[in-house]
Structures are given as C-alpha cells and as structure tokens.
JSON list of C-alpha atoms in Angstrom, two decimals:
[
{"chain": "A", "resi": 1, "resn": "MET", "atom": "CA", "xyz": [-9.37, -19.76, -12.50]},
{"chain": "A", "resi": 2, "resn": "LYS", "atom": "CA", "xyz": [-11.23, -17.74, -9.43]},
{"chain": "A", "resi": 3, "resn": "TRP", "atom": "CA", "xyz": [-9.91, -14.39, -8.53]},
{"chain": "A", "resi": 4, "resn": "ILE", "atom": "CA", "xyz": [-11.34, -12.99, -5.02]},
{"chain": "A", "resi": 5, "resn": "ALA", "atom": "CA", "xyz": [-10.69, -9.61, -3.72]},
{"chain": "A", "resi": 6, "resn": "SER", "atom": "CA", "xyz": [-11.29, -8.99, -0.17]},
{"chain": "A", "resi": 7, "resn": "PHE", "atom": "CA", "xyz": [-12.28, -5.15, 0.83]},
{"chain": "A", "resi": 8, "resn": "PRO", "atom": "CA", "xyz": [-13.24, -5.48, 4.68]},
{"chain": "A", "resi": 9, "resn": "GLY", "atom": "CA", "xyz": [-13.76, -1.68, 4.61]},
{"chain": "A", "resi": 10, "resn": "ASN", "atom": "CA", "xyz": [-16.84, -2.42, 2.12]},
{"chain": "A", "resi": 11, "resn": "VAL", "atom": "CA", "xyz": [-18.78, -3.52, 4.77]},
{"chain": "A", "resi": 12, "resn": "ALA", "atom": "CA", "xyz": [-19.19, -0.01, 6.30]},
{"chain": "A", "resi": 13, "resn": "ALA", "atom": "CA", "xyz": [-19.89, 1.40, 3.00]},
{"chain": "A", "resi": 14, "resn": "GLY", "atom": "CA", "xyz": [-23.08, -1.18, 2.72]},
{"chain": "A", "resi": 15, "resn": "LEU", "atom": "CA", "xyz": [-21.08, -3.32, 0.34]},
{"chain": "A", "resi": 16, "resn": "GLU", "atom": "CA", "xyz": [-19.88, -6.94, 0.45]},
{"chain": "A", "resi": 17, "resn": "ARG", "atom": "CA", "xyz": [-16.55, -7.50, 2.02]},
{"chain": "A", "resi": 18, "resn": "ALA", "atom": "CA", "xyz": [-15.58, -9.71, -1.06]},
{"chain": "A", "resi": 19, "resn": "SER", "atom": "CA", "xyz": [-16.13, -9.71, -4.73]},
{"chain": "A", "resi": 20, "resn": "ALA", "atom": "CA", "xyz": [-14.91, -12.39, -7.23]},
{"chain": "A", "resi": 21, "resn": "SER", "atom": "CA", "xyz": [-14.66, -13.57, -10.90]},
{"chain": "A", "resi": 22, "resn": "ILE", "atom": "CA", "xyz": [-14.02, -16.99, -12.50]},
{"chain": "A", "resi": 23, "resn": "THR", "atom": "CA", "xyz": [-12.66, -17.46, -15.69]},
{"chain": "A", "resi": 24, "resn": "LEU", "atom": "CA", "xyz": [-13.33, -20.37, -17.79]},
{"chain": "A", "resi": 25, "resn": "ASN", "atom": "CA", "xyz": [-10.60, -21.59, -20.59]},
{"chain": "A", "resi": 26, "resn": "SER", "atom": "CA", "xyz": [-11.30, -23.86, -23.23]},
{"chain": "A", "resi": 27, "resn": "PRO", "atom": "CA", "xyz": [-10.12, -27.45, -22.48]},
{"chain": "A", "resi": 28, "resn": "VAL", "atom": "CA", "xyz": [-8.99, -27.57, -26.38]},
{"chain": "A", "resi": 29, "resn": "THR", "atom": "CA", "xyz": [-7.15, -24.24, -27.11]},
{"chain": "A", "resi": 30, "resn": "GLY", "atom": "CA", "xyz": [-6.63, -22.57, -23.25]},
{"chain": "A", "resi": 31, "resn": "GLN", "atom": "CA", "xyz": [-8.17, -19.67, -24.54]},
{"chain": "A", "resi": 32, "resn": "PRO", "atom": "CA", "xyz": [-10.71, -17.89, -22.01]},
{"chain": "A", "resi": 33, "resn": "SER", "atom": "CA", "xyz": [-14.30, -19.11, -23.34]},
{"chain": "A", "resi": 34, "resn": "ALA", "atom": "CA", "xyz": [-16.31, -17.67, -20.49]},
{"chain": "A", "resi": 35, "resn": "PHE", "atom": "CA", "xyz": [-15.62, -14.65, -17.50]},
{"chain": "A", "resi": 36, "resn": "ILE", "atom": "CA", "xyz": [-18.64, -14.88, -14.98]},
{"chain": "A", "resi": 37, "resn": "GLU", "atom": "CA", "xyz": [-19.07, -13.09, -11.33]},
{"chain": "A", "resi": 38, "resn": "GLY", "atom": "CA", "xyz": [-17.95, -15.87, -8.90]},
{"chain": "A", "resi": 39, "resn": "SER", "atom": "CA", "xyz": [-19.13, -14.81, -5.25]},
{"chain": "A", "resi": 40, "resn": "VAL", "atom": "CA", "xyz": [-22.16, -17.12, -5.38]},
{"chain": "A", "resi": 41, "resn": "ILE", "atom": "CA", "xyz": [-20.56, -20.13, -6.78]},
{"chain": "A", "resi": 42, "resn": "SER", "atom": "CA", "xyz": [-17.69, -19.46, -4.41]},
{"chain": "A", "resi": 43, "resn": "ALA", "atom": "CA", "xyz": [-19.75, -18.88, -1.26]},
{"chain": "A", "resi": 44, "resn": "LYS", "atom": "CA", "xyz": [-22.21, -22.12, -2.04]},
{"chain": "A", "resi": 45, "resn": "ARG", "atom": "CA", "xyz": [-18.89, -24.37, -2.51]},
{"chain": "A", "resi": 46, "resn": "THR", "atom": "CA", "xyz": [-17.56, -23.13, 0.74]},
{"chain": "A", "resi": 47, "resn": "ALA", "atom": "CA", "xyz": [-20.75, -23.72, 2.46]},
{"chain": "A", "resi": 48, "resn": "ALA", "atom": "CA", "xyz": [-21.56, -27.10, 0.95]},
{"chain": "A", "resi": 49, "resn": "SER", "atom": "CA", "xyz": [-17.63, -28.48, 1.86]},
{"chain": "A", "resi": 50, "resn": "ALA", "atom": "CA", "xyz": [-18.37, -27.11, 5.56]},
{"chain": "A", "resi": 51, "resn": "ALA", "atom": "CA", "xyz": [-21.84, -28.90, 5.78]},
{"chain": "A", "resi": 52, "resn": "LEU", "atom": "CA", "xyz": [-20.32, -32.21, 4.33]},
{"chain": "A", "resi": 53, "resn": "ALA", "atom": "CA", "xyz": [-17.96, -32.29, 6.71]},
{"chain": "A", "resi": 54, "resn": "ALA", "atom": "CA", "xyz": [-19.87, -31.20, 9.69]},
{"chain": "A", "resi": 55, "resn": "ARG", "atom": "CA", "xyz": [-22.52, -33.88, 9.00]},
{"chain": "A", "resi": 56, "resn": "VAL", "atom": "CA", "xyz": [-19.66, -36.75, 8.39]},
{"chain": "A", "resi": 57, "resn": "HIS", "atom": "CA", "xyz": [-17.85, -35.63, 11.68]},
{"chain": "A", "resi": 58, "resn": "THR", "atom": "CA", "xyz": [-21.21, -35.38, 13.50]},
{"chain": "A", "resi": 59, "resn": "GLU", "atom": "CA", "xyz": [-22.85, -38.66, 12.28]},
{"chain": "A", "resi": 60, "resn": "GLN", "atom": "CA", "xyz": [-22.96, -40.45, 15.57]},
{"chain": "A", "resi": 61, "resn": "ASP", "atom": "CA", "xyz": [-24.19, -37.23, 17.31]},
{"chain": "A", "resi": 62, "resn": "PRO", "atom": "CA", "xyz": [-25.87, -34.53, 15.16]},
{"chain": "A", "resi": 63, "resn": "PRO", "atom": "CA", "xyz": [-25.77, -31.29, 16.69]},
{"chain": "A", "resi": 64, "resn": "ALA", "atom": "CA", "xyz": [-28.73, -29.03, 17.64]},
{"chain": "A", "resi": 65, "resn": "GLY", "atom": "CA", "xyz": [-27.18, -26.01, 17.30]},
{"chain": "A", "resi": 66, "resn": "VAL", "atom": "CA", "xyz": [-23.85, -24.09, 15.46]},
{"chain": "A", "resi": 67, "resn": "VAL", "atom": "CA", "xyz": [-22.28, -21.08, 16.43]},
{"chain": "A", "resi": 68, "resn": "LEU", "atom": "CA", "xyz": [-21.07, -18.87, 13.49]},
{"chain": "A", "resi": 69, "resn": "ILE", "atom": "CA", "xyz": [-18.42, -16.12, 14.02]},
{"chain": "A", "resi": 70, "resn": "GLY", "atom": "CA", "xyz": [-18.59, -13.86, 11.45]},
{"chain": "A", "resi": 71, "resn": "CYS", "atom": "CA", "xyz": [-22.52, -12.66, 9.98]},
{"chain": "A", "resi": 72, "resn": "GLY", "atom": "CA", "xyz": [-21.86, -12.08, 6.17]},
{"chain": "A", "resi": 73, "resn": "VAL", "atom": "CA", "xyz": [-22.85, -14.14, 2.93]},
{"chain": "A", "resi": 74, "resn": "ILE", "atom": "CA", "xyz": [-20.50, -17.07, 3.31]},
{"chain": "A", "resi": 75, "resn": "ASN", "atom": "CA", "xyz": [-21.61, -17.75, 6.69]},
{"chain": "A", "resi": 76, "resn": "LEU", "atom": "CA", "xyz": [-25.42, -17.37, 5.76]},
{"chain": "A", "resi": 77, "resn": "GLU", "atom": "CA", "xyz": [-24.84, -20.13, 2.88]},
{"chain": "A", "resi": 78, "resn": "ILE", "atom": "CA", "xyz": [-23.24, -22.54, 5.61]},
{"chain": "A", "resi": 79, "resn": "LEU", "atom": "CA", "xyz": [-26.25, -21.94, 7.72]},
{"chain": "A", "resi": 80, "resn": "ARG", "atom": "CA", "xyz": [-28.56, -22.66, 4.91]},
{"chain": "A", "resi": 81, "resn": "PHE", "atom": "CA", "xyz": [-26.32, -25.84, 3.72]},
{"chain": "A", "resi": 82, "resn": "LEU", "atom": "CA", "xyz": [-26.16, -27.06, 7.43]},
{"chain": "A", "resi": 83, "resn": "ALA", "atom": "CA", "xyz": [-29.78, -26.71, 7.75]},
{"chain": "A", "resi": 84, "resn": "ALA", "atom": "CA", "xyz": [-30.07, -29.32, 4.90]},
{"chain": "A", "resi": 85, "resn": "ALA", "atom": "CA", "xyz": [-27.39, -31.60, 6.12]},
{"chain": "A", "resi": 86, "resn": "LEU", "atom": "CA", "xyz": [-28.32, -31.28, 9.71]},
{"chain": "A", "resi": 87, "resn": "PRO", "atom": "CA", "xyz": [-32.08, -31.84, 9.95]},
{"chain": "A", "resi": 88, "resn": "GLY", "atom": "CA", "xyz": [-32.07, -31.34, 13.41]},
{"chain": "A", "resi": 89, "resn": "LEU", "atom": "CA", "xyz": [-30.16, -28.10, 13.45]},
{"chain": "A", "resi": 90, "resn": "ARG", "atom": "CA", "xyz": [-32.70, -25.93, 15.82]},
{"chain": "A", "resi": 91, "resn": "GLU", "atom": "CA", "xyz": [-30.19, -22.70, 16.81]},
{"chain": "A", "resi": 92, "resn": "ALA", "atom": "CA", "xyz": [-27.70, -20.34, 15.60]},
{"chain": "A", "resi": 93, "resn": "VAL", "atom": "CA", "xyz": [-25.32, -18.67, 17.80]},
{"chain": "A", "resi": 94, "resn": "LEU", "atom": "CA", "xyz": [-23.89, -15.68, 16.17]},
{"chain": "A", "resi": 95, "resn": "TYR", "atom": "CA", "xyz": [-20.91, -13.36, 16.81]},
{"chain": "A", "resi": 96, "resn": "ASP", "atom": "CA", "xyz": [-20.01, -10.18, 14.83]},
{"chain": "A", "resi": 97, "resn": "THR", "atom": "CA", "xyz": [-18.02, -7.29, 15.39]},
{"chain": "A", "resi": 98, "resn": "ASP", "atom": "CA", "xyz": [-21.20, -5.32, 14.51]},
{"chain": "A", "resi": 99, "resn": "PRO", "atom": "CA", "xyz": [-23.98, -6.37, 16.61]},
{"chain": "A", "resi": 100, "resn": "ALA", "atom": "CA", "xyz": [-26.54, -4.83, 14.38]},
{"chain": "A", "resi": 101, "resn": "ARG", "atom": "CA", "xyz": [-25.17, -6.89, 11.73]},
{"chain": "A", "resi": 102, "resn": "ALA", "atom": "CA", "xyz": [-25.31, -10.08, 14.24]},
{"chain": "A", "resi": 103, "resn": "GLU", "atom": "CA", "xyz": [-29.17, -9.17, 14.61]},
{"chain": "A", "resi": 104, "resn": "ALA", "atom": "CA", "xyz": [-29.88, -8.86, 11.32]},
{"chain": "A", "resi": 105, "resn": "PHE", "atom": "CA", "xyz": [-28.16, -11.80, 10.41]},
{"chain": "A", "resi": 106, "resn": "ALA", "atom": "CA", "xyz": [-30.15, -13.42, 13.09]},
{"chain": "A", "resi": 107, "resn": "ARG", "atom": "CA", "xyz": [-33.29, -12.31, 11.42]},
{"chain": "A", "resi": 108, "resn": "THR", "atom": "CA", "xyz": [-32.52, -13.78, 8.47]},
{"chain": "A", "resi": 109, "resn": "CYS", "atom": "CA", "xyz": [-31.91, -17.18, 10.09]},
{"chain": "A", "resi": 110, "resn": "ALA", "atom": "CA", "xyz": [-35.17, -17.38, 10.82]},
{"chain": "A", "resi": 111, "resn": "PRO", "atom": "CA", "xyz": [-36.45, -19.42, 7.73]},
{"chain": "A", "resi": 112, "resn": "HIS", "atom": "CA", "xyz": [-33.06, -22.02, 8.20]},
{"chain": "A", "resi": 113, "resn": "VAL", "atom": "CA", "xyz": [-33.35, -22.68, 11.97]},
{"chain": "A", "resi": 114, "resn": "VAL", "atom": "CA", "xyz": [-36.04, -22.70, 14.66]},
{"chain": "A", "resi": 115, "resn": "ARG", "atom": "CA", "xyz": [-34.16, -19.59, 16.53]},
{"chain": "A", "resi": 116, "resn": "GLY", "atom": "CA", "xyz": [-31.78, -17.47, 15.82]},
{"chain": "A", "resi": 117, "resn": "SER", "atom": "CA", "xyz": [-29.55, -15.61, 18.79]},
{"chain": "A", "resi": 118, "resn": "THR", "atom": "CA", "xyz": [-26.94, -13.78, 19.18]},
{"chain": "A", "resi": 119, "resn": "TRP", "atom": "CA", "xyz": [-23.39, -13.64, 20.91]},
{"chain": "A", "resi": 120, "resn": "CYS", "atom": "CA", "xyz": [-21.72, -10.66, 21.19]},
{"chain": "A", "resi": 121, "resn": "THR", "atom": "CA", "xyz": [-18.58, -10.84, 23.45]},
{"chain": "A", "resi": 122, "resn": "PRO", "atom": "CA", "xyz": [-15.61, -10.06, 21.57]},
{"chain": "A", "resi": 123, "resn": "ARG", "atom": "CA", "xyz": [-13.38, -11.57, 24.21]},
{"chain": "A", "resi": 124, "resn": "SER", "atom": "CA", "xyz": [-14.74, -14.71, 24.32]},
{"chain": "A", "resi": 125, "resn": "VAL", "atom": "CA", "xyz": [-14.26, -15.04, 20.36]},
{"chain": "A", "resi": 126, "resn": "SER", "atom": "CA", "xyz": [-10.96, -13.50, 20.13]},
{"chain": "A", "resi": 127, "resn": "ALA", "atom": "CA", "xyz": [-9.52, -16.18, 21.84]},
{"chain": "A", "resi": 128, "resn": "CYS", "atom": "CA", "xyz": [-10.21, -18.50, 18.87]},
{"chain": "A", "resi": 129, "resn": "SER", "atom": "CA", "xyz": [-9.55, -15.94, 15.95]},
{"chain": "A", "resi": 130, "resn": "THR", "atom": "CA", "xyz": [-6.52, -16.15, 13.49]},
{"chain": "A", "resi": 131, "resn": "SER", "atom": "CA", "xyz": [-7.06, -12.31, 13.19]},
{"chain": "A", "resi": 132, "resn": "ARG", "atom": "CA", "xyz": [-3.81, -10.17, 14.16]},
{"chain": "A", "resi": 133, "resn": "SER", "atom": "CA", "xyz": [-6.54, -7.65, 15.38]},
{"chain": "A", "resi": 134, "resn": "PRO", "atom": "CA", "xyz": [-9.54, -9.54, 16.30]},
{"chain": "A", "resi": 135, "resn": "SER", "atom": "CA", "xyz": [-11.81, -6.40, 17.09]},
{"chain": "A", "resi": 136, "resn": "SER", "atom": "CA", "xyz": [-11.43, -5.42, 13.32]}
]
C-alpha cells in the first residue's frame, strides 16, 4: 500500500511538499512485512511513466524542449527520465509560482539538458491549471 501526504505549506518552510510511505504485505499471510519511505520510489515511478508516454507519443517527431509546470521533486525526476528517453532534449522551460524556485530548478537542470530557462508568467499558466486557485 502506498500512502502520500501532501502539505503545500511545507515548501515555504523549506520542506518537501509531500511525504510517502509504502507498506509491503506478505503474499502468504497478508501481514505487513516492510514499511519503507516511499517518496523517492513514487517520484521515479511517476517520472518513468511520463517519460515513456512522451517517448511513445513523439517517436515520429522527438521534441528538443519540454515545459515543466512546477519545480519540485517529481518534475526534476521527470526531467531526468525525459533526458534518457529523449536524447535530443536540449531545453527545459520552467514555471513555478515562486520565481526563485524556478531559477534554482533551472540551475539543477544543467546536467540533464544543455540549457534550462525560466518562464514566469502566471496568467499563461493558469489557463491550463486544474487548480481552483492557480496562484497558490
């Protein structure tokens, strides 16, 4: 069983937004046999599925760039997996509600793409957000 707790206010305190745990149960008895931290596994699984989908859906015309909305752990993993799945990837255009977080993410992107850039226009992004309050 995977359990994820999301606390958006953690980001302002310098903590990760989400934490996760995974409980493994015995296939014979159903009893819990392991309890492990799950945020890394969850981020990598999410990233792997996103990168695989991007590769499959762009085989005929692989992209040179990608837009990532939100500059957290999952999108960093997605970028790492995309760089492996799409070897021609050269640019990451980024958006985060916190421009400093987007800038820091861009610096972190450097090993994964040739150039990381930032894009901080909230009006452009809120048009495609599922959030009821895109500025938060």
